[in-house]
Amino acid sequence: MNRKRWKLAGWIAFFIYLVALMYFLLFAEMFGRTQTDRTYRYNLVLLKEIWRFWHYREQLGMTAVLLNLVGNVVALMPFGFFLPFLAVWTRKCYAVTCFTFLFSLFIETTQLLCKVGSFDVDDLLLNTIGGILGYFFFWVGRHIWKGERV
């Protein structure tokens, strides 16, 4: 497959990923996104919700804990992978970190303003870590593709 087709396939996959992500974060019933008693919910204390989920893991169940903690990391891993693949000027870790943080901030702010989910600084942290991990997979894959030692 030539370079242009790879880019086109990457843009299509990135678009599908963004649409699916927005659906799950703003509209999915399985995550309680259609509640009618919506209020502004937010957490501005770093590590508060992470600690709460971990501390009460037995009461909440591991599914809820993993969905929140691991899910927030995994949700933005594709963003950190696709961004440097599609835009050469974002091929540095700091660029991906900044853009992932800003994208996560956009998502959290949208959730707050739409009263869907909650604005959580812990999600910003976990999402940004996910973007960095996605970048790491891009970096490793790129070196393997080029036949370089990692």
mmCIF file with all atom_site columns, C-alpha atoms in Angstrom:
data_model
loop_
_atom_site.group_PDB
_atom_site.id
_atom_site.type_symbol
_atom_site.label_atom_id
_atom_site.label_alt_id
_atom_site.label_comp_id
_atom_site.label_asym_id
_atom_site.label_entity_id
_atom_site.label_seq_id
_atom_site.pdbx_PDB_ins_code
_atom_site.Cartn_x
_atom_site.Cartn_y
_atom_site.Cartn_z
_atom_site.occupancy
_atom_site.B_iso_or_equiv
_atom_site.pdbx_formal_charge
_atom_site.auth_seq_id
_atom_site.auth_comp_id
_atom_site.auth_asym_id
_atom_site.auth_atom_id
_atom_site.pdbx_PDB_model_num
ATOM 1   C CA . MET A 1 1   ? 0.000   0.000  0.000  1.00 0.00 ? 1   MET A CA 1
ATOM 2   C CA . ASN A 1 2   ? 1.492   3.350  -0.939 1.00 0.00 ? 2   ASN A CA 1
ATOM 3   C CA . ARG A 1 3   ? 1.968   6.301  1.418  1.00 0.00 ? 3   ARG A CA 1
ATOM 4   C CA . LYS A 1 4   ? -1.147  8.201  0.278  1.00 0.00 ? 4   LYS A CA 1
ATOM 5   C CA . ARG A 1 5   ? -3.386  5.206  0.882  1.00 0.00 ? 5   ARG A CA 1
ATOM 6   C CA . TRP A 1 6   ? -1.889  4.707  4.351  1.00 0.00 ? 6   TRP A CA 1
ATOM 7   C CA . LYS A 1 7   ? -2.605  8.357  5.149  1.00 0.00 ? 7   LYS A CA 1
ATOM 8   C CA . LEU A 1 8   ? -6.167  8.094  3.846  1.00 0.00 ? 8   LEU A CA 1
ATOM 9   C CA . ALA A 1 9   ? -6.745  4.902  5.836  1.00 0.00 ? 9   ALA A CA 1
ATOM 10  C CA . GLY A 1 10  ? -5.285  6.636  8.904  1.00 0.00 ? 10  GLY A CA 1
ATOM 11  C CA . TRP A 1 11  ? -7.588  9.652  8.518  1.00 0.00 ? 11  TRP A CA 1
ATOM 12  C CA . ILE A 1 12  ? -10.630 7.405  8.087  1.00 0.00 ? 12  ILE A CA 1
ATOM 13  C CA . ALA A 1 13  ? -9.704  5.340  11.156 1.00 0.00 ? 13  ALA A CA 1
ATOM 14  C CA . PHE A 1 14  ? -9.021  8.519  13.158 1.00 0.00 ? 14  PHE A CA 1
ATOM 15  C CA . PHE A 1 15  ? -12.407 9.972  12.183 1.00 0.00 ? 15  PHE A CA 1
ATOM 16  C CA . ILE A 1 16  ? -14.222 6.750  13.142 1.00 0.00 ? 16  ILE A CA 1
ATOM 17  C CA . TYR A 1 17  ? -12.329 6.707  16.455 1.00 0.00 ? 17  TYR A CA 1
ATOM 18  C CA . LEU A 1 18  ? -13.304 10.335 17.219 1.00 0.00 ? 18  LEU A CA 1
ATOM 19  C CA . VAL A 1 19  ? -16.982 9.733  16.391 1.00 0.00 ? 19  VAL A CA 1
ATOM 20  C CA . ALA A 1 20  ? -17.063 6.588  18.566 1.00 0.00 ? 20  ALA A CA 1
ATOM 21  C CA . LEU A 1 21  ? -15.252 8.367  21.409 1.00 0.00 ? 21  LEU A CA 1
ATOM 22  C CA . MET A 1 22  ? -17.667 11.304 21.340 1.00 0.00 ? 22  MET A CA 1
ATOM 23  C CA . TYR A 1 23  ? -20.623 8.912  21.314 1.00 0.00 ? 23  TYR A CA 1
ATOM 24  C CA . PHE A 1 24  ? -19.386 6.984  24.348 1.00 0.00 ? 24  PHE A CA 1
ATOM 25  C CA . LEU A 1 25  ? -18.409 10.111 26.276 1.00 0.00 ? 25  LEU A CA 1
ATOM 26  C CA . LEU A 1 26  ? -21.491 12.196 25.541 1.00 0.00 ? 26  LEU A CA 1
ATOM 27  C CA . PHE A 1 27  ? -24.418 9.979  24.510 1.00 0.00 ? 27  PHE A CA 1
ATOM 28  C CA . ALA A 1 28  ? -23.960 6.325  25.572 1.00 0.00 ? 28  ALA A CA 1
ATOM 29  C CA . GLU A 1 29  ? -26.764 5.092  27.789 1.00 0.00 ? 29  GLU A CA 1
ATOM 30  C CA . MET A 1 30  ? -24.539 2.386  29.272 1.00 0.00 ? 30  MET A CA 1
ATOM 31  C CA . PHE A 1 31  ? -22.473 5.134  30.941 1.00 0.00 ? 31  PHE A CA 1
ATOM 32  C CA . GLY A 1 32  ? -25.515 7.019  32.247 1.00 0.00 ? 32  GLY A CA 1
ATOM 33  C CA . ARG A 1 33  ? -25.286 9.766  29.630 1.00 0.00 ? 33  ARG A CA 1
ATOM 34  C CA . THR A 1 34  ? -29.064 10.100 29.217 1.00 0.00 ? 34  THR A CA 1
ATOM 35  C CA . GLN A 1 35  ? -30.027 10.977 32.803 1.00 0.00 ? 35  GLN A CA 1
ATOM 36  C CA . THR A 1 36  ? -32.719 13.619 33.091 1.00 0.00 ? 36  THR A CA 1
ATOM 37  C CA . ASP A 1 37  ? -31.673 15.045 36.486 1.00 0.00 ? 37  ASP A CA 1
ATOM 38  C CA . ARG A 1 38  ? -28.513 16.603 35.133 1.00 0.00 ? 38  ARG A CA 1
ATOM 39  C CA . THR A 1 39  ? -26.471 18.891 37.336 1.00 0.00 ? 39  THR A CA 1
ATOM 40  C CA . TYR A 1 40  ? -22.986 20.315 37.101 1.00 0.00 ? 40  TYR A CA 1
ATOM 41  C CA . ARG A 1 41  ? -20.588 17.741 38.514 1.00 0.00 ? 41  ARG A CA 1
ATOM 42  C CA . TYR A 1 42  ? -16.873 18.282 38.791 1.00 0.00 ? 42  TYR A CA 1
ATOM 43  C CA . ASN A 1 43  ? -13.725 17.328 40.678 1.00 0.00 ? 43  ASN A CA 1
ATOM 44  C CA . LEU A 1 44  ? -10.874 19.807 40.851 1.00 0.00 ? 44  LEU A CA 1
ATOM 45  C CA . VAL A 1 45  ? -8.734  17.893 43.376 1.00 0.00 ? 45  VAL A CA 1
ATOM 46  C CA . LEU A 1 46  ? -5.989  15.894 41.663 1.00 0.00 ? 46  LEU A CA 1
ATOM 47  C CA . LEU A 1 47  ? -5.993  12.151 42.502 1.00 0.00 ? 47  LEU A CA 1
ATOM 48  C CA . LYS A 1 48  ? -9.216  12.424 44.569 1.00 0.00 ? 48  LYS A CA 1
ATOM 49  C CA . GLU A 1 49  ? -11.368 10.237 42.293 1.00 0.00 ? 49  GLU A CA 1
ATOM 50  C CA . ILE A 1 50  ? -8.518  7.842  41.504 1.00 0.00 ? 50  ILE A CA 1
ATOM 51  C CA . TRP A 1 51  ? -7.993  7.309  45.220 1.00 0.00 ? 51  TRP A CA 1
ATOM 52  C CA . ARG A 1 52  ? -11.751 6.987  45.840 1.00 0.00 ? 52  ARG A CA 1
ATOM 53  C CA . PHE A 1 53  ? -12.195 4.382  43.125 1.00 0.00 ? 53  PHE A CA 1
ATOM 54  C CA . TRP A 1 54  ? -9.213  2.404  44.380 1.00 0.00 ? 54  TRP A CA 1
ATOM 55  C CA . HIS A 1 55  ? -10.135 2.690  48.067 1.00 0.00 ? 55  HIS A CA 1
ATOM 56  C CA . TYR A 1 56  ? -13.743 1.584  47.487 1.00 0.00 ? 56  TYR A CA 1
ATOM 57  C CA . ARG A 1 57  ? -12.934 -1.004 44.814 1.00 0.00 ? 57  ARG A CA 1
ATOM 58  C CA . GLU A 1 58  ? -14.579 -3.824 46.761 1.00 0.00 ? 58  GLU A CA 1
ATOM 59  C CA . GLN A 1 59  ? -17.857 -1.919 47.139 1.00 0.00 ? 59  GLN A CA 1
ATOM 60  C CA . LEU A 1 60  ? -17.821 -0.534 43.580 1.00 0.00 ? 60  LEU A CA 1
ATOM 61  C CA . GLY A 1 61  ? -16.614 -3.741 41.955 1.00 0.00 ? 61  GLY A CA 1
ATOM 62  C CA . MET A 1 62  ? -13.536 -4.191 39.826 1.00 0.00 ? 62  MET A CA 1
ATOM 63  C CA . THR A 1 63  ? -15.517 -3.623 36.633 1.00 0.00 ? 63  THR A CA 1
ATOM 64  C CA . ALA A 1 64  ? -16.376 -0.057 37.668 1.00 0.00 ? 64  ALA A CA 1
ATOM 65  C CA . VAL A 1 65  ? -12.820 0.587  38.856 1.00 0.00 ? 65  VAL A CA 1
ATOM 66  C CA . LEU A 1 66  ? -11.255 -0.729 35.651 1.00 0.00 ? 66  LEU A CA 1
ATOM 67  C CA . LEU A 1 67  ? -13.769 1.130  33.470 1.00 0.00 ? 67  LEU A CA 1
ATOM 68  C CA . ASN A 1 68  ? -12.888 4.386  35.186 1.00 0.00 ? 68  ASN A CA 1
ATOM 69  C CA . LEU A 1 69  ? -9.140  4.086  35.719 1.00 0.00 ? 69  LEU A CA 1
ATOM 70  C CA . VAL A 1 70  ? -7.991  1.909  32.819 1.00 0.00 ? 70  VAL A CA 1
ATOM 71  C CA . GLY A 1 71  ? -10.788 3.087  30.529 1.00 0.00 ? 71  GLY A CA 1
ATOM 72  C CA . ASN A 1 72  ? -9.656  6.708  30.789 1.00 0.00 ? 72  ASN A CA 1
ATOM 73  C CA . VAL A 1 73  ? -6.116  5.713  29.834 1.00 0.00 ? 73  VAL A CA 1
ATOM 74  C CA . VAL A 1 74  ? -7.138  3.418  26.976 1.00 0.00 ? 74  VAL A CA 1
ATOM 75  C CA . ALA A 1 75  ? -9.693  5.903  25.606 1.00 0.00 ? 75  ALA A CA 1
ATOM 76  C CA . LEU A 1 76  ? -7.026  8.358  24.449 1.00 0.00 ? 76  LEU A CA 1
ATOM 77  C CA . MET A 1 77  ? -4.292  5.917  23.452 1.00 0.00 ? 77  MET A CA 1
ATOM 78  C CA . PRO A 1 78  ? -5.504  5.938  19.822 1.00 0.00 ? 78  PRO A CA 1
ATOM 79  C CA . PHE A 1 79  ? -5.377  9.750  19.867 1.00 0.00 ? 79  PHE A CA 1
ATOM 80  C CA . GLY A 1 80  ? -1.711  9.634  20.897 1.00 0.00 ? 80  GLY A CA 1
ATOM 81  C CA . PHE A 1 81  ? -1.030  7.036  18.209 1.00 0.00 ? 81  PHE A CA 1
ATOM 82  C CA . PHE A 1 82  ? -2.893  8.639  15.292 1.00 0.00 ? 82  PHE A CA 1
ATOM 83  C CA . LEU A 1 83  ? -1.778  12.222 15.879 1.00 0.00 ? 83  LEU A CA 1
ATOM 84  C CA . PRO A 1 84  ? 1.922   11.752 15.001 1.00 0.00 ? 84  PRO A CA 1
ATOM 85  C CA . PHE A 1 85  ? 0.978   9.297  12.256 1.00 0.00 ? 85  PHE A CA 1
ATOM 86  C CA . LEU A 1 86  ? -1.210  11.883 10.531 1.00 0.00 ? 86  LEU A CA 1
ATOM 87  C CA . ALA A 1 87  ? 0.629   15.134 11.321 1.00 0.00 ? 87  ALA A CA 1
ATOM 88  C CA . VAL A 1 88  ? 4.420   15.099 10.998 1.00 0.00 ? 88  VAL A CA 1
ATOM 89  C CA . TRP A 1 89  ? 4.755   18.262 13.080 1.00 0.00 ? 89  TRP A CA 1
ATOM 90  C CA . THR A 1 90  ? 3.369   16.375 16.120 1.00 0.00 ? 90  THR A CA 1
ATOM 91  C CA . ARG A 1 91  ? 6.007   13.642 16.126 1.00 0.00 ? 91  ARG A CA 1
ATOM 92  C CA . LYS A 1 92  ? 7.580   14.793 19.380 1.00 0.00 ? 92  LYS A CA 1
ATOM 93  C CA . CYS A 1 93  ? 6.348   13.436 22.692 1.00 0.00 ? 93  CYS A CA 1
ATOM 94  C CA . TYR A 1 94  ? 5.785   16.914 24.157 1.00 0.00 ? 94  TYR A CA 1
ATOM 95  C CA . ALA A 1 95  ? 3.536   17.851 21.191 1.00 0.00 ? 95  ALA A CA 1
ATOM 96  C CA . VAL A 1 96  ? 1.406   14.733 21.593 1.00 0.00 ? 96  VAL A CA 1
ATOM 97  C CA . THR A 1 97  ? 1.278   15.304 25.361 1.00 0.00 ? 97  THR A CA 1
ATOM 98  C CA . CYS A 1 98  ? 0.086   18.904 24.920 1.00 0.00 ? 98  CYS A CA 1
ATOM 99  C CA . PHE A 1 99  ? -2.492  18.070 22.242 1.00 0.00 ? 99  PHE A CA 1
ATOM 100 C CA . THR A 1 100 ? -3.799  15.082 24.211 1.00 0.00 ? 100 THR A CA 1
ATOM 101 C CA . PHE A 1 101 ? -4.172  17.239 27.314 1.00 0.00 ? 101 PHE A CA 1
ATOM 102 C CA . LEU A 1 102 ? -5.970  19.965 25.333 1.00 0.00 ? 102 LEU A CA 1
ATOM 103 C CA . PHE A 1 103 ? -8.261  17.425 23.650 1.00 0.00 ? 103 PHE A CA 1
ATOM 104 C CA . SER A 1 104 ? -9.047  15.870 27.030 1.00 0.00 ? 104 SER A CA 1
ATOM 105 C CA . LEU A 1 105 ? -9.727  19.345 28.448 1.00 0.00 ? 105 LEU A CA 1
ATOM 106 C CA . PHE A 1 106 ? -12.135 19.954 25.556 1.00 0.00 ? 106 PHE A CA 1
ATOM 107 C CA . ILE A 1 107 ? -13.936 16.671 26.312 1.00 0.00 ? 107 ILE A CA 1
ATOM 108 C CA . GLU A 1 108 ? -14.145 17.352 30.055 1.00 0.00 ? 108 GLU A CA 1
ATOM 109 C CA . THR A 1 109 ? -15.364 20.921 29.504 1.00 0.00 ? 109 THR A CA 1
ATOM 110 C CA . THR A 1 110 ? -17.990 19.704 27.022 1.00 0.00 ? 110 THR A CA 1
ATOM 111 C CA . GLN A 1 111 ? -19.191 17.140 29.567 1.00 0.00 ? 111 GLN A CA 1
ATOM 112 C CA . LEU A 1 112 ? -19.437 19.869 32.209 1.00 0.00 ? 112 LEU A CA 1
ATOM 113 C CA . LEU A 1 113 ? -21.274 22.363 30.008 1.00 0.00 ? 113 LEU A CA 1
ATOM 114 C CA . CYS A 1 114 ? -23.661 19.706 28.664 1.00 0.00 ? 114 CYS A CA 1
ATOM 115 C CA . LYS A 1 115 ? -24.144 18.290 32.180 1.00 0.00 ? 115 LYS A CA 1
ATOM 116 C CA . VAL A 1 116 ? -23.178 14.843 30.901 1.00 0.00 ? 116 VAL A CA 1
ATOM 117 C CA . GLY A 1 117 ? -20.709 12.973 33.054 1.00 0.00 ? 117 GLY A CA 1
ATOM 118 C CA . SER A 1 118 ? -18.438 15.187 35.087 1.00 0.00 ? 118 SER A CA 1
ATOM 119 C CA . PHE A 1 119 ? -15.421 17.438 34.723 1.00 0.00 ? 119 PHE A CA 1
ATOM 120 C CA . ASP A 1 120 ? -12.632 15.579 36.493 1.00 0.00 ? 120 ASP A CA 1
ATOM 121 C CA . VAL A 1 121 ? -8.972  16.587 36.702 1.00 0.00 ? 121 VAL A CA 1
ATOM 122 C CA . ASP A 1 122 ? -8.129  12.930 37.319 1.00 0.00 ? 122 ASP A CA 1
ATOM 123 C CA . ASP A 1 123 ? -9.581  12.133 33.889 1.00 0.00 ? 123 ASP A CA 1
ATOM 124 C CA . LEU A 1 124 ? -7.307  14.813 32.414 1.00 0.00 ? 124 LEU A CA 1
ATOM 125 C CA . LEU A 1 125 ? -4.324  13.060 34.004 1.00 0.00 ? 125 LEU A CA 1
ATOM 126 C CA . LEU A 1 126 ? -5.382  9.554  32.956 1.00 0.00 ? 126 LEU A CA 1
ATOM 127 C CA . ASN A 1 127 ? -6.298  10.659 29.418 1.00 0.00 ? 127 ASN A CA 1
ATOM 128 C CA . THR A 1 128 ? -2.947  12.408 29.010 1.00 0.00 ? 128 THR A CA 1
ATOM 129 C CA . ILE A 1 129 ? -1.127  9.281  30.199 1.00 0.00 ? 129 ILE A CA 1
ATOM 130 C CA . GLY A 1 130 ? -3.134  7.355  27.596 1.00 0.00 ? 130 GLY A CA 1
ATOM 131 C CA . GLY A 1 131 ? -2.050  9.764  24.860 1.00 0.00 ? 131 GLY A CA 1
ATOM 132 C CA . ILE A 1 132 ? 1.585   9.360  25.909 1.00 0.00 ? 132 ILE A CA 1
ATOM 133 C CA . LEU A 1 133 ? 1.236   5.563  25.816 1.00 0.00 ? 133 LEU A CA 1
ATOM 134 C CA . GLY A 1 134 ? -0.343  5.813  22.363 1.00 0.00 ? 134 GLY A CA 1
ATOM 135 C CA . TYR A 1 135 ? 2.625   7.920  21.246 1.00 0.00 ? 135 TYR A CA 1
ATOM 136 C CA . PHE A 1 136 ? 4.979   5.271  22.676 1.00 0.00 ? 136 PHE A CA 1
ATOM 137 C CA . PHE A 1 137 ? 3.268   2.594  20.550 1.00 0.00 ? 137 PHE A CA 1
ATOM 138 C CA . PHE A 1 138 ? 3.560   4.868  17.506 1.00 0.00 ? 138 PHE A CA 1
ATOM 139 C CA . TRP A 1 139 ? 7.251   5.444  18.234 1.00 0.00 ? 139 TRP A CA 1
ATOM 140 C CA . VAL A 1 140 ? 7.995   1.728  18.674 1.00 0.00 ? 140 VAL A CA 1
ATOM 141 C CA . GLY A 1 141 ? 5.954   0.797  15.580 1.00 0.00 ? 141 GLY A CA 1
ATOM 142 C CA . ARG A 1 142 ? 7.690   3.443  13.494 1.00 0.00 ? 142 ARG A CA 1
ATOM 143 C CA . HIS A 1 143 ? 11.126  2.166  14.493 1.00 0.00 ? 143 HIS A CA 1
ATOM 144 C CA . ILE A 1 144 ? 10.142  -1.427 13.786 1.00 0.00 ? 144 ILE A CA 1
ATOM 145 C CA . TRP A 1 145 ? 8.643   -0.390 10.412 1.00 0.00 ? 145 TRP A CA 1
ATOM 146 C CA . LYS A 1 146 ? 11.878  1.372  9.497  1.00 0.00 ? 146 LYS A CA 1
ATOM 147 C CA . GLY A 1 147 ? 13.932  -1.645 10.610 1.00 0.00 ? 147 GLY A CA 1
ATOM 148 C CA . GLU A 1 148 ? 15.660  0.298  13.407 1.00 0.00 ? 148 GLU A CA 1
ATOM 149 C CA . ARG A 1 149 ? 16.553  -0.964 16.850 1.00 0.00 ? 149 ARG A CA 1
ATOM 150 C CA . VAL A 1 150 ? 14.189  0.217  19.534 1.00 0.00 ? 150 VAL A CA 1
#
